[in-house]
GROMACS .gro file of C-alpha atoms in nm:
model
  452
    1UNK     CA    1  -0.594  -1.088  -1.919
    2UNK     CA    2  -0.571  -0.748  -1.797
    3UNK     CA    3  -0.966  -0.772  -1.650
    4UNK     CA    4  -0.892  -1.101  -1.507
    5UNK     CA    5  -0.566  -0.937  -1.295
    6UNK     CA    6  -0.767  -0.619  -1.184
    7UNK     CA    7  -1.040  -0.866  -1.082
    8UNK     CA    8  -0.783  -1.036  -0.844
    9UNK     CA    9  -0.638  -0.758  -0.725
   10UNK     CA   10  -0.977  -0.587  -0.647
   11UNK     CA   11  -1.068  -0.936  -0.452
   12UNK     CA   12  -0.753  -0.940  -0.299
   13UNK     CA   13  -0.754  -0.566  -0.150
   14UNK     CA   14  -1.132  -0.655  -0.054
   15UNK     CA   15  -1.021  -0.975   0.125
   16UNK     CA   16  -0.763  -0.835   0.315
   17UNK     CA   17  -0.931  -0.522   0.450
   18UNK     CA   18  -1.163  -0.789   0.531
   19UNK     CA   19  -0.926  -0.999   0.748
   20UNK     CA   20  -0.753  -0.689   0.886
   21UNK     CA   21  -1.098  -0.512   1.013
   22UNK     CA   22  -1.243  -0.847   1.120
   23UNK     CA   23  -0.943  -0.903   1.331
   24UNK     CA   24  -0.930  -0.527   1.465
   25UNK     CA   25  -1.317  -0.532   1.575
   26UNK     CA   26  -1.273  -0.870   1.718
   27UNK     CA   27  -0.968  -0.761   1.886
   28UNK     CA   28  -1.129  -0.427   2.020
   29UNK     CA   29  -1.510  -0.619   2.102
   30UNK     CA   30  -1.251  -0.855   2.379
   31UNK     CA   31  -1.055  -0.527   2.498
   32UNK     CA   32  -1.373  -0.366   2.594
   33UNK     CA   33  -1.545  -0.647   2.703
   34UNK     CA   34  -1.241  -0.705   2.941
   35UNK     CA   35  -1.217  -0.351   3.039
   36UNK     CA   36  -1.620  -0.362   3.137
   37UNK     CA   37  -1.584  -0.702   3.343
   38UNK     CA   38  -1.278  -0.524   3.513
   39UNK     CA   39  -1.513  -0.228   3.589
   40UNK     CA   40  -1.745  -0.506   3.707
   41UNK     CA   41  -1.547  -0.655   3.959
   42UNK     CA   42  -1.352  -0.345   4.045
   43UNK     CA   43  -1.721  -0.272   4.213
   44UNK     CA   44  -1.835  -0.620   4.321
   45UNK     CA   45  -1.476  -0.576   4.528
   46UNK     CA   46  -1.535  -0.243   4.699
   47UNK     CA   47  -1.855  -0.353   4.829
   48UNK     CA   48  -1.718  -0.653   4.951
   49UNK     CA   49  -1.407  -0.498   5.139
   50UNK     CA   50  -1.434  -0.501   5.523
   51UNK     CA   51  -1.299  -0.173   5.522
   52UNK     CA   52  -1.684  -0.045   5.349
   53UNK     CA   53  -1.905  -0.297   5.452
   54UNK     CA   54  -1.884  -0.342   5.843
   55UNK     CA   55  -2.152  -0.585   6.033
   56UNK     CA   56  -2.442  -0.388   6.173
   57UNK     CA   57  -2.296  -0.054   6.184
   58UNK     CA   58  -2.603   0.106   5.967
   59UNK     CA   59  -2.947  -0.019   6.164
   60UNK     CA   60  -2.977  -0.323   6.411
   61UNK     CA   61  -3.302  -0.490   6.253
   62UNK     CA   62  -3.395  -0.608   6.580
   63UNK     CA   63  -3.494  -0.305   6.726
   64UNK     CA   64  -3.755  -0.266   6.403
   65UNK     CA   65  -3.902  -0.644   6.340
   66UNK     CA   66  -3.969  -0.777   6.726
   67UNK     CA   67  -4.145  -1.104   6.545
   68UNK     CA   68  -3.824  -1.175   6.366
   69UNK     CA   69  -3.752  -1.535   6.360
   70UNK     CA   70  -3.368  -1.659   6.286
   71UNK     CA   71  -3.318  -1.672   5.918
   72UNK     CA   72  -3.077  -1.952   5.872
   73UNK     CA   73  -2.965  -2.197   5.592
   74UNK     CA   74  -2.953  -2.562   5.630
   75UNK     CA   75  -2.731  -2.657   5.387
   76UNK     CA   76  -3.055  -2.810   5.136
   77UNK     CA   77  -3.077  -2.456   4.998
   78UNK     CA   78  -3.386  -2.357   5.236
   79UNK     CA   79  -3.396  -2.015   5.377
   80UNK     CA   80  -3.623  -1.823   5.617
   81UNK     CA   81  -3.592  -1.465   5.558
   82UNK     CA   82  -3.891  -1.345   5.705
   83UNK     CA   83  -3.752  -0.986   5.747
   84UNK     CA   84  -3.672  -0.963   5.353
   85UNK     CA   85  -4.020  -0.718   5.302
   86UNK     CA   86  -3.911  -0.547   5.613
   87UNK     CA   87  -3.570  -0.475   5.467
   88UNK     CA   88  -3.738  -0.350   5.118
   89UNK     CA   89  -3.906  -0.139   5.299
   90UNK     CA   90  -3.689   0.026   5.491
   91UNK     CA   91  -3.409   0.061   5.229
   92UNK     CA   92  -3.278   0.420   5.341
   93UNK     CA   93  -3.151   0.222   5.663
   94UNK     CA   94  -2.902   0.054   5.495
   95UNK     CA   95  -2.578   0.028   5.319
   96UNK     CA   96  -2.544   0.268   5.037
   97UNK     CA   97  -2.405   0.074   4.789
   98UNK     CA   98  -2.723  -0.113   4.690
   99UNK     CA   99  -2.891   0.000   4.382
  100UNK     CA  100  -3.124  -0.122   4.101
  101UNK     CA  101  -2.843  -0.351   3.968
  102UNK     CA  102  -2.620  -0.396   4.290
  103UNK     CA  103  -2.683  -0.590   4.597
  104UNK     CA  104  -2.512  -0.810   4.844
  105UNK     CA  105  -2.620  -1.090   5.070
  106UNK     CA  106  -2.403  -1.127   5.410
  107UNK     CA  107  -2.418  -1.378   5.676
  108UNK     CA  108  -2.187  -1.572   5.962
  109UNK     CA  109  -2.001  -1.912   5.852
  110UNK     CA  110  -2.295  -2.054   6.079
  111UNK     CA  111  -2.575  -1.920   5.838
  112UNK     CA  112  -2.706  -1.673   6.028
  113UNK     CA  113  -2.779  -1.383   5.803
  114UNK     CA  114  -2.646  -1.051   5.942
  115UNK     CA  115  -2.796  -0.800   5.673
  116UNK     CA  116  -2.921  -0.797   5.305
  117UNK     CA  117  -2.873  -0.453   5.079
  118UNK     CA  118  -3.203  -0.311   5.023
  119UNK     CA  119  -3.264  -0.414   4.586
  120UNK     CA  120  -3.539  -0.382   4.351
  121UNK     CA  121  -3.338  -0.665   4.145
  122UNK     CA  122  -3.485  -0.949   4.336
  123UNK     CA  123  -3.837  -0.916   4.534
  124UNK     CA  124  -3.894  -1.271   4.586
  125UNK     CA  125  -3.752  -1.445   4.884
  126UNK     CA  126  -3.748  -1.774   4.616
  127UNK     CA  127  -3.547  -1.592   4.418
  128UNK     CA  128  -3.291  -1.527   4.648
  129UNK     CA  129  -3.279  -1.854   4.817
  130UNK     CA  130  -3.180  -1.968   4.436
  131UNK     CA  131  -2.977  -1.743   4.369
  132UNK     CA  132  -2.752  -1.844   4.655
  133UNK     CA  133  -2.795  -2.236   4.620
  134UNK     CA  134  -2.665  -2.159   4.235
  135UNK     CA  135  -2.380  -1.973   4.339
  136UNK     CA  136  -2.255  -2.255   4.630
  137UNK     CA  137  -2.331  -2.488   4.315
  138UNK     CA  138  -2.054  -2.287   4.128
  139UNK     CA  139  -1.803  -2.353   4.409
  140UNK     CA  140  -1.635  -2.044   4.285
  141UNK     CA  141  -1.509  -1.687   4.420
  142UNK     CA  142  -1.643  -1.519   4.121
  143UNK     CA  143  -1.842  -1.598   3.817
  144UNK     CA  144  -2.124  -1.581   3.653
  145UNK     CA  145  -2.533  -1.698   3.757
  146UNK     CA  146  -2.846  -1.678   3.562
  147UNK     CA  147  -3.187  -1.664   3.700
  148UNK     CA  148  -3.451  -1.773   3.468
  149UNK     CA  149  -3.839  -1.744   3.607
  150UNK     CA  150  -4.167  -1.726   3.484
  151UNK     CA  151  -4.136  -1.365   3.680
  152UNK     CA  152  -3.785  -1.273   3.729
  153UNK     CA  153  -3.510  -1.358   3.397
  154UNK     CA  154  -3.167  -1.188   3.547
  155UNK     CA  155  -2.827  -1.282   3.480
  156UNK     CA  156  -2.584  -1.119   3.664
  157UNK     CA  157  -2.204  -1.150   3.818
  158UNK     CA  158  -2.129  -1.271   4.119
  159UNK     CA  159  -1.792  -1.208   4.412
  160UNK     CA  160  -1.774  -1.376   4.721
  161UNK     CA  161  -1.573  -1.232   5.016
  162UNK     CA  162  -1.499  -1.387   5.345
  163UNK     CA  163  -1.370  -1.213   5.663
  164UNK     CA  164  -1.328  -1.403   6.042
  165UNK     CA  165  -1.611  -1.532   6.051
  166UNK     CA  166  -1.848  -1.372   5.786
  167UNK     CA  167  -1.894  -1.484   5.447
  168UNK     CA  168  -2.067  -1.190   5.192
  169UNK     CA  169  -2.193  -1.263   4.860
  170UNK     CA  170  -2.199  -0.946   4.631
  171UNK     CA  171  -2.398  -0.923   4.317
  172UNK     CA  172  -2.412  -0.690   4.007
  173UNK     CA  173  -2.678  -0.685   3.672
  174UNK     CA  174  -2.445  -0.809   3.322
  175UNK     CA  175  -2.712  -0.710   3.116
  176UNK     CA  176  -2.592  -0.375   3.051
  177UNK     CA  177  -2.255  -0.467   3.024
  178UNK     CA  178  -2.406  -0.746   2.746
  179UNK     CA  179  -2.587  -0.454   2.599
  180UNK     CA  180  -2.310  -0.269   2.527
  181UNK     CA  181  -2.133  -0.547   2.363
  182UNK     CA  182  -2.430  -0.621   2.155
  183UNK     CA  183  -2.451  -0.279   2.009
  184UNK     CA  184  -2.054  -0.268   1.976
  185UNK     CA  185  -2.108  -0.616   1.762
  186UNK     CA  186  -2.394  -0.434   1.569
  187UNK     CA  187  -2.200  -0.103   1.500
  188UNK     CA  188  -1.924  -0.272   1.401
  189UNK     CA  189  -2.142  -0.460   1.200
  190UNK     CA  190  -2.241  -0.209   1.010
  191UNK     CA  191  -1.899  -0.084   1.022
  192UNK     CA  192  -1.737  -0.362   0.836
  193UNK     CA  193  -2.007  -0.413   0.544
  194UNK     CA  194  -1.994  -0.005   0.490
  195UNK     CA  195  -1.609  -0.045   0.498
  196UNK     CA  196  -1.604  -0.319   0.260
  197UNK     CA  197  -1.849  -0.108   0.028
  198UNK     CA  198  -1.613   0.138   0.034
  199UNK     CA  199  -1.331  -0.053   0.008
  200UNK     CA  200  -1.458  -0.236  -0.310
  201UNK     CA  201  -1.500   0.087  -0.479
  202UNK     CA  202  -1.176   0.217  -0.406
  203UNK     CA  203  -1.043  -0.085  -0.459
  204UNK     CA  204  -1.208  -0.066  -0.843
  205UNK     CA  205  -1.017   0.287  -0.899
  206UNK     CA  206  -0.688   0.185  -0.747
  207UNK     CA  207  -0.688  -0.135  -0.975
  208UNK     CA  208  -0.767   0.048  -1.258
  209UNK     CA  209  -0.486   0.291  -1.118
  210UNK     CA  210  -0.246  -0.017  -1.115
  211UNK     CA  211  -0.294  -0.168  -1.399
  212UNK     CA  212  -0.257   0.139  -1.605
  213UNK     CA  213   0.090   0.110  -1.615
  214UNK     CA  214   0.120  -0.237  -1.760
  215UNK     CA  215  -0.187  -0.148  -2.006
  216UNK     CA  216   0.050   0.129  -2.147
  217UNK     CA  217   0.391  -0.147  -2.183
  218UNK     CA  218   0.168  -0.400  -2.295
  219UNK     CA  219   0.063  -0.136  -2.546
  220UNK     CA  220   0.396   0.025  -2.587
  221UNK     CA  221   0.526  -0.314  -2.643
  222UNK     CA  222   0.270  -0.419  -2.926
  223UNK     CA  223   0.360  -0.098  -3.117
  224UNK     CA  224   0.705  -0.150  -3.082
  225UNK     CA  225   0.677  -0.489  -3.246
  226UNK     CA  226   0.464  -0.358  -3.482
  227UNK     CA  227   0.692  -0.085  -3.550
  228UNK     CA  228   1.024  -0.303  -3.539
  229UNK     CA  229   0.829  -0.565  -3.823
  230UNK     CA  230   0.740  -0.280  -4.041
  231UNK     CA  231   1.104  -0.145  -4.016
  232UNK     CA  232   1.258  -0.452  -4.061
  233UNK     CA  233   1.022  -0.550  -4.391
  234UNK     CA  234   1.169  -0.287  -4.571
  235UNK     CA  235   1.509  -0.399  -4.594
  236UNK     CA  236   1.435  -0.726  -4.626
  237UNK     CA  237   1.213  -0.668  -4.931
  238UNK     CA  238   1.487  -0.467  -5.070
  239UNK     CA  239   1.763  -0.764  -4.988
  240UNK     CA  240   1.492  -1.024  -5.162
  241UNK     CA  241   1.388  -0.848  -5.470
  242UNK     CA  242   1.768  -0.769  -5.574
  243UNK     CA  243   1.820  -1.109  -5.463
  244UNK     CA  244   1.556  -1.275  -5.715
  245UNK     CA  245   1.709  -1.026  -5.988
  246UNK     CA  246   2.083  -1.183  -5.950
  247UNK     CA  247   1.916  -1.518  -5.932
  248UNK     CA  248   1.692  -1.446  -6.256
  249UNK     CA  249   2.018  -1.423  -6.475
  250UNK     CA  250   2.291  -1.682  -6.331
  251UNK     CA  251   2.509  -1.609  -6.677
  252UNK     CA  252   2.582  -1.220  -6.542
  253UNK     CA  253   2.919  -1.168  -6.340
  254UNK     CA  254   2.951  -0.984  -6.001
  255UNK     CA  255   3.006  -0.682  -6.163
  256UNK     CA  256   2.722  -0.676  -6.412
  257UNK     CA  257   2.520  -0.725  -6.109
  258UNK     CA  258   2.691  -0.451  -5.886
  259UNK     CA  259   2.445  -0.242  -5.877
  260UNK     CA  260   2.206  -0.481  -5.701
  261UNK     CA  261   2.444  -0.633  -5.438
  262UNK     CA  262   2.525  -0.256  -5.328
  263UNK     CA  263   2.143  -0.223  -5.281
  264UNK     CA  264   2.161  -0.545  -5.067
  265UNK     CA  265   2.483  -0.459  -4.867
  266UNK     CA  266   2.341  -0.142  -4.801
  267UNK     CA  267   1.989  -0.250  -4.666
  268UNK     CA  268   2.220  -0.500  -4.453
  269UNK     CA  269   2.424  -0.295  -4.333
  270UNK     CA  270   2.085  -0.045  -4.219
  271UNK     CA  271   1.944  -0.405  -4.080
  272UNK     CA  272   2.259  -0.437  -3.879
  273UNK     CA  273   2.225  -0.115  -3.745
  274UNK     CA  274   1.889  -0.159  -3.651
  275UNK     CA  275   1.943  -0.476  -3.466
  276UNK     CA  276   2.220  -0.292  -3.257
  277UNK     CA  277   1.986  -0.012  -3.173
  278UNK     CA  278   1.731  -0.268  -3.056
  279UNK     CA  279   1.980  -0.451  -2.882
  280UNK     CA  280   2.034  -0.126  -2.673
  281UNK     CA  281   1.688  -0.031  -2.619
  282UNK     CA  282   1.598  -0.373  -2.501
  283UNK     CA  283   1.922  -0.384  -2.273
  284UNK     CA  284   1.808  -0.067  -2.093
  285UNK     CA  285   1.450  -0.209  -2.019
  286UNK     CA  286   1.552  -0.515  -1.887
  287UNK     CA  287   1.572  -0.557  -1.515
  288UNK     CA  288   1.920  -0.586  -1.416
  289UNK     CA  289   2.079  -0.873  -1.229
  290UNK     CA  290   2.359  -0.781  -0.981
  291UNK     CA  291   2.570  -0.918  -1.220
  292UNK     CA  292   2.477  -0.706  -1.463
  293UNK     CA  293   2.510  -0.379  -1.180
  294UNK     CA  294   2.850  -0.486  -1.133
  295UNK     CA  295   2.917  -0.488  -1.535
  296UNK     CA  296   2.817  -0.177  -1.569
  297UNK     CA  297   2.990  -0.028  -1.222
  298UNK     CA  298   3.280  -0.168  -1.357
  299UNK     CA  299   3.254   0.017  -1.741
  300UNK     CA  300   3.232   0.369  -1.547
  301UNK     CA  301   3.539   0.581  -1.521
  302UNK     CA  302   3.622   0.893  -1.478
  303UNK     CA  303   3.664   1.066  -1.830
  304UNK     CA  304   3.748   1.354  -1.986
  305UNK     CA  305   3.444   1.499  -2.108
  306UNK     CA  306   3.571   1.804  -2.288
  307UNK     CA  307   3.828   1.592  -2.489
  308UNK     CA  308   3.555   1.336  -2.627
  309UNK     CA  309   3.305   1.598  -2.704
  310UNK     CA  310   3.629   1.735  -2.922
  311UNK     CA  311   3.715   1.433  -3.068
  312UNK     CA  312   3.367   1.306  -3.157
  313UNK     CA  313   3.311   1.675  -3.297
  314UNK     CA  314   3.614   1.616  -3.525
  315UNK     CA  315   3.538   1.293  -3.653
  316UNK     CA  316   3.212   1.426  -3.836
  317UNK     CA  317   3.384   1.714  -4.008
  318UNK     CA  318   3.462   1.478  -4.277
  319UNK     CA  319   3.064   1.394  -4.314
  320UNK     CA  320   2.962   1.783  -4.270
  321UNK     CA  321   3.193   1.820  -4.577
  322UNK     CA  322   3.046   1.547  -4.783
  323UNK     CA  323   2.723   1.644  -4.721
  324UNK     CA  324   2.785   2.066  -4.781
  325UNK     CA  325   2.743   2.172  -4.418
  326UNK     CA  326   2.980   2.431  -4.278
  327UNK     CA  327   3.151   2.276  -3.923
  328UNK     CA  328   3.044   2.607  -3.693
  329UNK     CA  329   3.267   2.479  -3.459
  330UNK     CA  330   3.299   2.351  -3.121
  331UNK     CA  331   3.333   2.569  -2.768
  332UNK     CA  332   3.422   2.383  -2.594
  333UNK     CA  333   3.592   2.449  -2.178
  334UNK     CA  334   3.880   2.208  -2.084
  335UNK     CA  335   3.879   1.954  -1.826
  336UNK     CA  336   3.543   1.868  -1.727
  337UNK     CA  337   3.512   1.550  -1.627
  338UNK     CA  338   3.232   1.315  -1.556
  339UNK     CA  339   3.200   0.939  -1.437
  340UNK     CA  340   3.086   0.759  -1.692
  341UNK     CA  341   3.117   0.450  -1.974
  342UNK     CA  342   3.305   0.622  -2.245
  343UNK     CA  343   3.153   0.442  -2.527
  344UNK     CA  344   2.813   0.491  -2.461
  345UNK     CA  345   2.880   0.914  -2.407
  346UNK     CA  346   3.086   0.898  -2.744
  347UNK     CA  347   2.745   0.714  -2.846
  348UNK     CA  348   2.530   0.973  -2.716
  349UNK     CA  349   2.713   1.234  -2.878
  350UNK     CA  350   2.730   1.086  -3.214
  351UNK     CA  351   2.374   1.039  -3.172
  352UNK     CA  352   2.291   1.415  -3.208
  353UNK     CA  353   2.568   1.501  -3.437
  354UNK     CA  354   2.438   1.265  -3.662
  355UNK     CA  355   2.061   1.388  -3.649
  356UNK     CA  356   2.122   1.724  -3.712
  357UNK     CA  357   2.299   1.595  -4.031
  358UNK     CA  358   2.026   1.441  -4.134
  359UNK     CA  359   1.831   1.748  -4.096
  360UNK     CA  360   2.048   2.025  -4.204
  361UNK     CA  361   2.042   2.085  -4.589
  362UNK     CA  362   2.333   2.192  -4.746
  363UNK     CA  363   2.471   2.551  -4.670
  364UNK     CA  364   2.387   2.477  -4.344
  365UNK     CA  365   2.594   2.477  -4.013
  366UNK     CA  366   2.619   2.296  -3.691
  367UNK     CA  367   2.785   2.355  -3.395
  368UNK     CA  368   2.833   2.227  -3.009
  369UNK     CA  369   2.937   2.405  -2.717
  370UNK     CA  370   3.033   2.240  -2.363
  371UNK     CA  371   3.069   2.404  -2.042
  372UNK     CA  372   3.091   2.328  -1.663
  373UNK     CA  373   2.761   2.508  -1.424
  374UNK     CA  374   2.925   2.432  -1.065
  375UNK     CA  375   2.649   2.601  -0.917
  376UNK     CA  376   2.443   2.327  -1.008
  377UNK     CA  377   2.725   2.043  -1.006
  378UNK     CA  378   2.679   1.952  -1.429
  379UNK     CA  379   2.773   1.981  -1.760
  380UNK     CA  380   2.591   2.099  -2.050
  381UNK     CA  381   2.644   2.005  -2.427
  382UNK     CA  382   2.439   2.132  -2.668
  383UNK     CA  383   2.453   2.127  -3.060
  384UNK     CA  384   2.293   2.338  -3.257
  385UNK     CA  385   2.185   2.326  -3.592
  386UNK     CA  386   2.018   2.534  -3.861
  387UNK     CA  387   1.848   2.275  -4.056
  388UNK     CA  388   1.388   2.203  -4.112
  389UNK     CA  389   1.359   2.233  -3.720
  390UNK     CA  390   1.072   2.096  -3.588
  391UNK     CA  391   0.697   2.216  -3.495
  392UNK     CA  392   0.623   2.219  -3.130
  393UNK     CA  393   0.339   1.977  -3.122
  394UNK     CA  394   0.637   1.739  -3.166
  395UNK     CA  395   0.917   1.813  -2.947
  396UNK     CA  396   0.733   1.538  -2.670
  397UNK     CA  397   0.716   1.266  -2.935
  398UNK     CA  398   1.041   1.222  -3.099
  399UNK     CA  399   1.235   1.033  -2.814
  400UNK     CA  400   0.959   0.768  -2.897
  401UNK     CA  401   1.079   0.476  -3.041
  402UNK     CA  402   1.060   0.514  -3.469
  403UNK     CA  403   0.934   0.822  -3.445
  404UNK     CA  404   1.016   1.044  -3.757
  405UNK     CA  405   0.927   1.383  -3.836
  406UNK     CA  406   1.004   1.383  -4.185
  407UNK     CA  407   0.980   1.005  -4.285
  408UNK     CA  408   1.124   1.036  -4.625
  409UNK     CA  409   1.462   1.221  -4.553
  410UNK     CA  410   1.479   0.966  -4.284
  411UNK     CA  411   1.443   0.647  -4.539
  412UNK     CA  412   1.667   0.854  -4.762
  413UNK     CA  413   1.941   0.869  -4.519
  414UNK     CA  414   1.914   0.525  -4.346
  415UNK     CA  415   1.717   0.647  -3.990
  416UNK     CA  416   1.475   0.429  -3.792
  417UNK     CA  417   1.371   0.695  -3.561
  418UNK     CA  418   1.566   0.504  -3.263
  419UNK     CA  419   1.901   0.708  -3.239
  420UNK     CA  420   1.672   0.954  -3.024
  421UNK     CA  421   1.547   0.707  -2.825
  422UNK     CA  422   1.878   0.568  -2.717
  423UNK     CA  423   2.039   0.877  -2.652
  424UNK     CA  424   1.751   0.946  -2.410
  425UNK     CA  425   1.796   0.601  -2.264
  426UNK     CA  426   2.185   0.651  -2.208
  427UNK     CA  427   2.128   1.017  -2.041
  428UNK     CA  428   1.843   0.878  -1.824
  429UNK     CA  429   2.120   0.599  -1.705
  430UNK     CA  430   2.358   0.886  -1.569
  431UNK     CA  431   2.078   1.110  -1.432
  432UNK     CA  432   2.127   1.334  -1.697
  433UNK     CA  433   1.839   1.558  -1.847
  434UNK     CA  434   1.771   1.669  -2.229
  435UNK     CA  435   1.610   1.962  -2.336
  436UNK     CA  436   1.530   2.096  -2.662
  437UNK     CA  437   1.459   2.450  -2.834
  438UNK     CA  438   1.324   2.416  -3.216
  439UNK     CA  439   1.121   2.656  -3.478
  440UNK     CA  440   1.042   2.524  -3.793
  441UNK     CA  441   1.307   2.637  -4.091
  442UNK     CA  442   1.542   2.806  -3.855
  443UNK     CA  443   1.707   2.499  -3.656
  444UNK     CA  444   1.710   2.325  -3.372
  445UNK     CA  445   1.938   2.267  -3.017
  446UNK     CA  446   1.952   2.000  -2.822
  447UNK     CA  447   2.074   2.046  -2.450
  448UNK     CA  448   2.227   1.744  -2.255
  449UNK     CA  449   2.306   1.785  -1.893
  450UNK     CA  450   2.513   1.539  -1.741
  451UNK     CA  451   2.609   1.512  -1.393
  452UNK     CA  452   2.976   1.561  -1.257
   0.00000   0.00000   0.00000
């Protein structure tokens, strides 16, 4: 399952870059081809303006070709331009603007040609003559005209201008301008296939990035239901077994059989328990609704910290006695108060009191202290006991869910390993942090900083 998601979101990630680049190049290839037609015509219109080319102010051919005959055009695309070699020949005597991919053609509304730009783009008087019978043809004021001939293959972009009484056609080479888009297609080309290489592999890593999360809760969550099913056997063996003894001798009363149904009430009770601590945990990982914002908005008040820690304190002097540890007592400073749901801090509290019980032998003492840090806007309770402690490879592990350091005095006393757990859960809700300071045989504290 998890292979088959990081396979689609690989493919997706590829797909998209895909799209997105696709659509950039594209975007960019029209932008500059635009740009470079602009630059085009930006040209093909300053050689066309009156204001540069004028009629016979550079050389009057006359004076250099006396056998010149009238070049004219009939209308059936026939020219006769006999002065064309002349004007090859003699390119320094004309307009400037001519060059190997530039020249213009201009002539009176009667046909009469006044002047050609010298060009090495066309040498053949054919050539020209269809050149122009393409470009009346194309009826238009600019465009493009290709010339395809056994000698000549030019394509090129065409303007035509008219003035009173003169009509110029201006011409300019596309090839480079087609060469440039051809290698912008090919570099961006090679680009995109190098990009989506990359993007593949990075793709790969962030996938495996991604779904490294949801690998851990899908693991998490199999060794929690592992964990919960081996917790929950226990009692449940215990409940049947007694069970199957009461059943085994129907004649016995309830209190020959006393013995066993105390075993059963007391596994039940430890089941109970469990399910509630479950309950919790499972309520805290859930997603919450708005509704469910709202409850819980609605449970927070503003409470009395150093009275609960006081009263919670009290209520286990009772179990400190039963169980032979001296109450060190509480210190704890008046009127701090916090915004919070009371019964989950009481819950908190109880949570630690009750596991350094469990922990402290008898002879032993535990204590907890509370007191405001307005410097850094928080409380701090911590209890401290000095019962087995705990090695330091452990301190990480035993917020984990049924982890025990000592699983027999846990059994013995009725833990699952999930009061922790909770009580990290519930100081996590409030932004709170827990800290903890332990050395084997000498005790443990536990440090829980809650907001104001």
């Amino acid at each position: 399952m998890l292979q088959k998601l990081k396979l689609k979101l690989v493919v997706l990630n590829v797909v998209l870059l895909i799209v997105v680049l696709i659509a950039v190049f594209v975007s960019l290839y029209f932008l500059l081809e635009y740009e470079l037609k602009n630059q085009e015509n930006a040209v093909l219109n300053k050689v066309a303006s009156s204001e540069i080319v004028k009629p016979l102010e550079m050389i009057d051919i006359w004076d250099y070709f006396d056998d010149f005959e009238d070049g004219y055009y009939d209308g059936n695309n026939m020219w006769e331009w006999e002065y064309i070699d002349f004007i090859i020949e003699n390119e320094d005597y004309f307009l400037p603007y001519s060059s190997s991919r530039l020249f213009y053609i201009k002539l009176y509304f009667d046909y009469e040609v006044i002047s050609i730009s010298s060009t090495i783009v066309l040498q053949k008087k054919e050539s020209i003559i269809e050149l122009m019978t393409k470009v009346d043809e194309i009826d238009r004021v600019t465009g493009e005209v290709d010339l395809d001939g056994e000698d000549e293959d030019i394509r090129l972009s065409f303007l035509t201008s008219e003035s009173p009484g003169v009509r110029i056609y201006v011409f300019i080479e596309r090839t480079p301008r087609e060469e440039t888009m051809g290698a912008y297609a090919f570099a961006a080309s090679i680009a995109l296939v190098g990009s989506v290489i990359c993007a593949f592999i990075v793709s790969v890593f962030m996938a495996g990035k991604s779904i490294k999360p949801v690998r851990e809760s899908i693991e998490s969550q199999d060794k929690f239901i592992a964990d919960a099913s081996h917790e929950i056997r226990t009692p449940i063996s215990v409940i049947r077994s007694n069970a199957e003894l009461i059943m085994e001798s129907p004649e016995q009363t309830v209190g020959e059989n006393i013995k066993w149904l105390e075993y059963i009430h007391k596994e039940a009770v430890r089941m109970t328990k469990m399910t509630e601590d479950l309950l919790v945990l499972s309520h805290a990982r859930t997603v919450k609704t708005e509704k469910d914002k709202e409850k819980d908005k609605a449970l927070r008040k503003r409470i009395n910290l150093s009275v609960l820690i006081t009263e919670v304190y009290d209520s286990f002097r009772q179990i400190f006695a039963q169980n032979n540890i001296n109450a060190g007592g509480a210190e704890v400073e008046e009127d701090i108060y916090i915004s919070a749901a009371e019964h989950e801090i009481r819950q908190l509290a109880a949570i630690f009191l009750d596991n350094a019980v469990k922990y402290t032998g008898e002879g032993g003492s535990i204590s907890v202290s509370l007191e405001k840090d307005p410097l850094k806007n928080r409380a701090d309770i911590k209890i401290t006991d000095t019962g087995i402690g705990m090695p330091e490879e452990t301190l990480e592990k035993i917020f984990e869910r049924f982890f025990r350091i000592d699983k027999a005095r846990s059994k013995s006393t009725g833990g699952a390993g999930l009061g922790l757990s909770i009580a990290k859960t519930i100081t996590d809700k409030y932004g709170g942090k827990i800290t903890v300071v332990s050395e084997p045989d000498k005790g443990s504290q536990f440090c829980v900083t809650l907001p104001l």
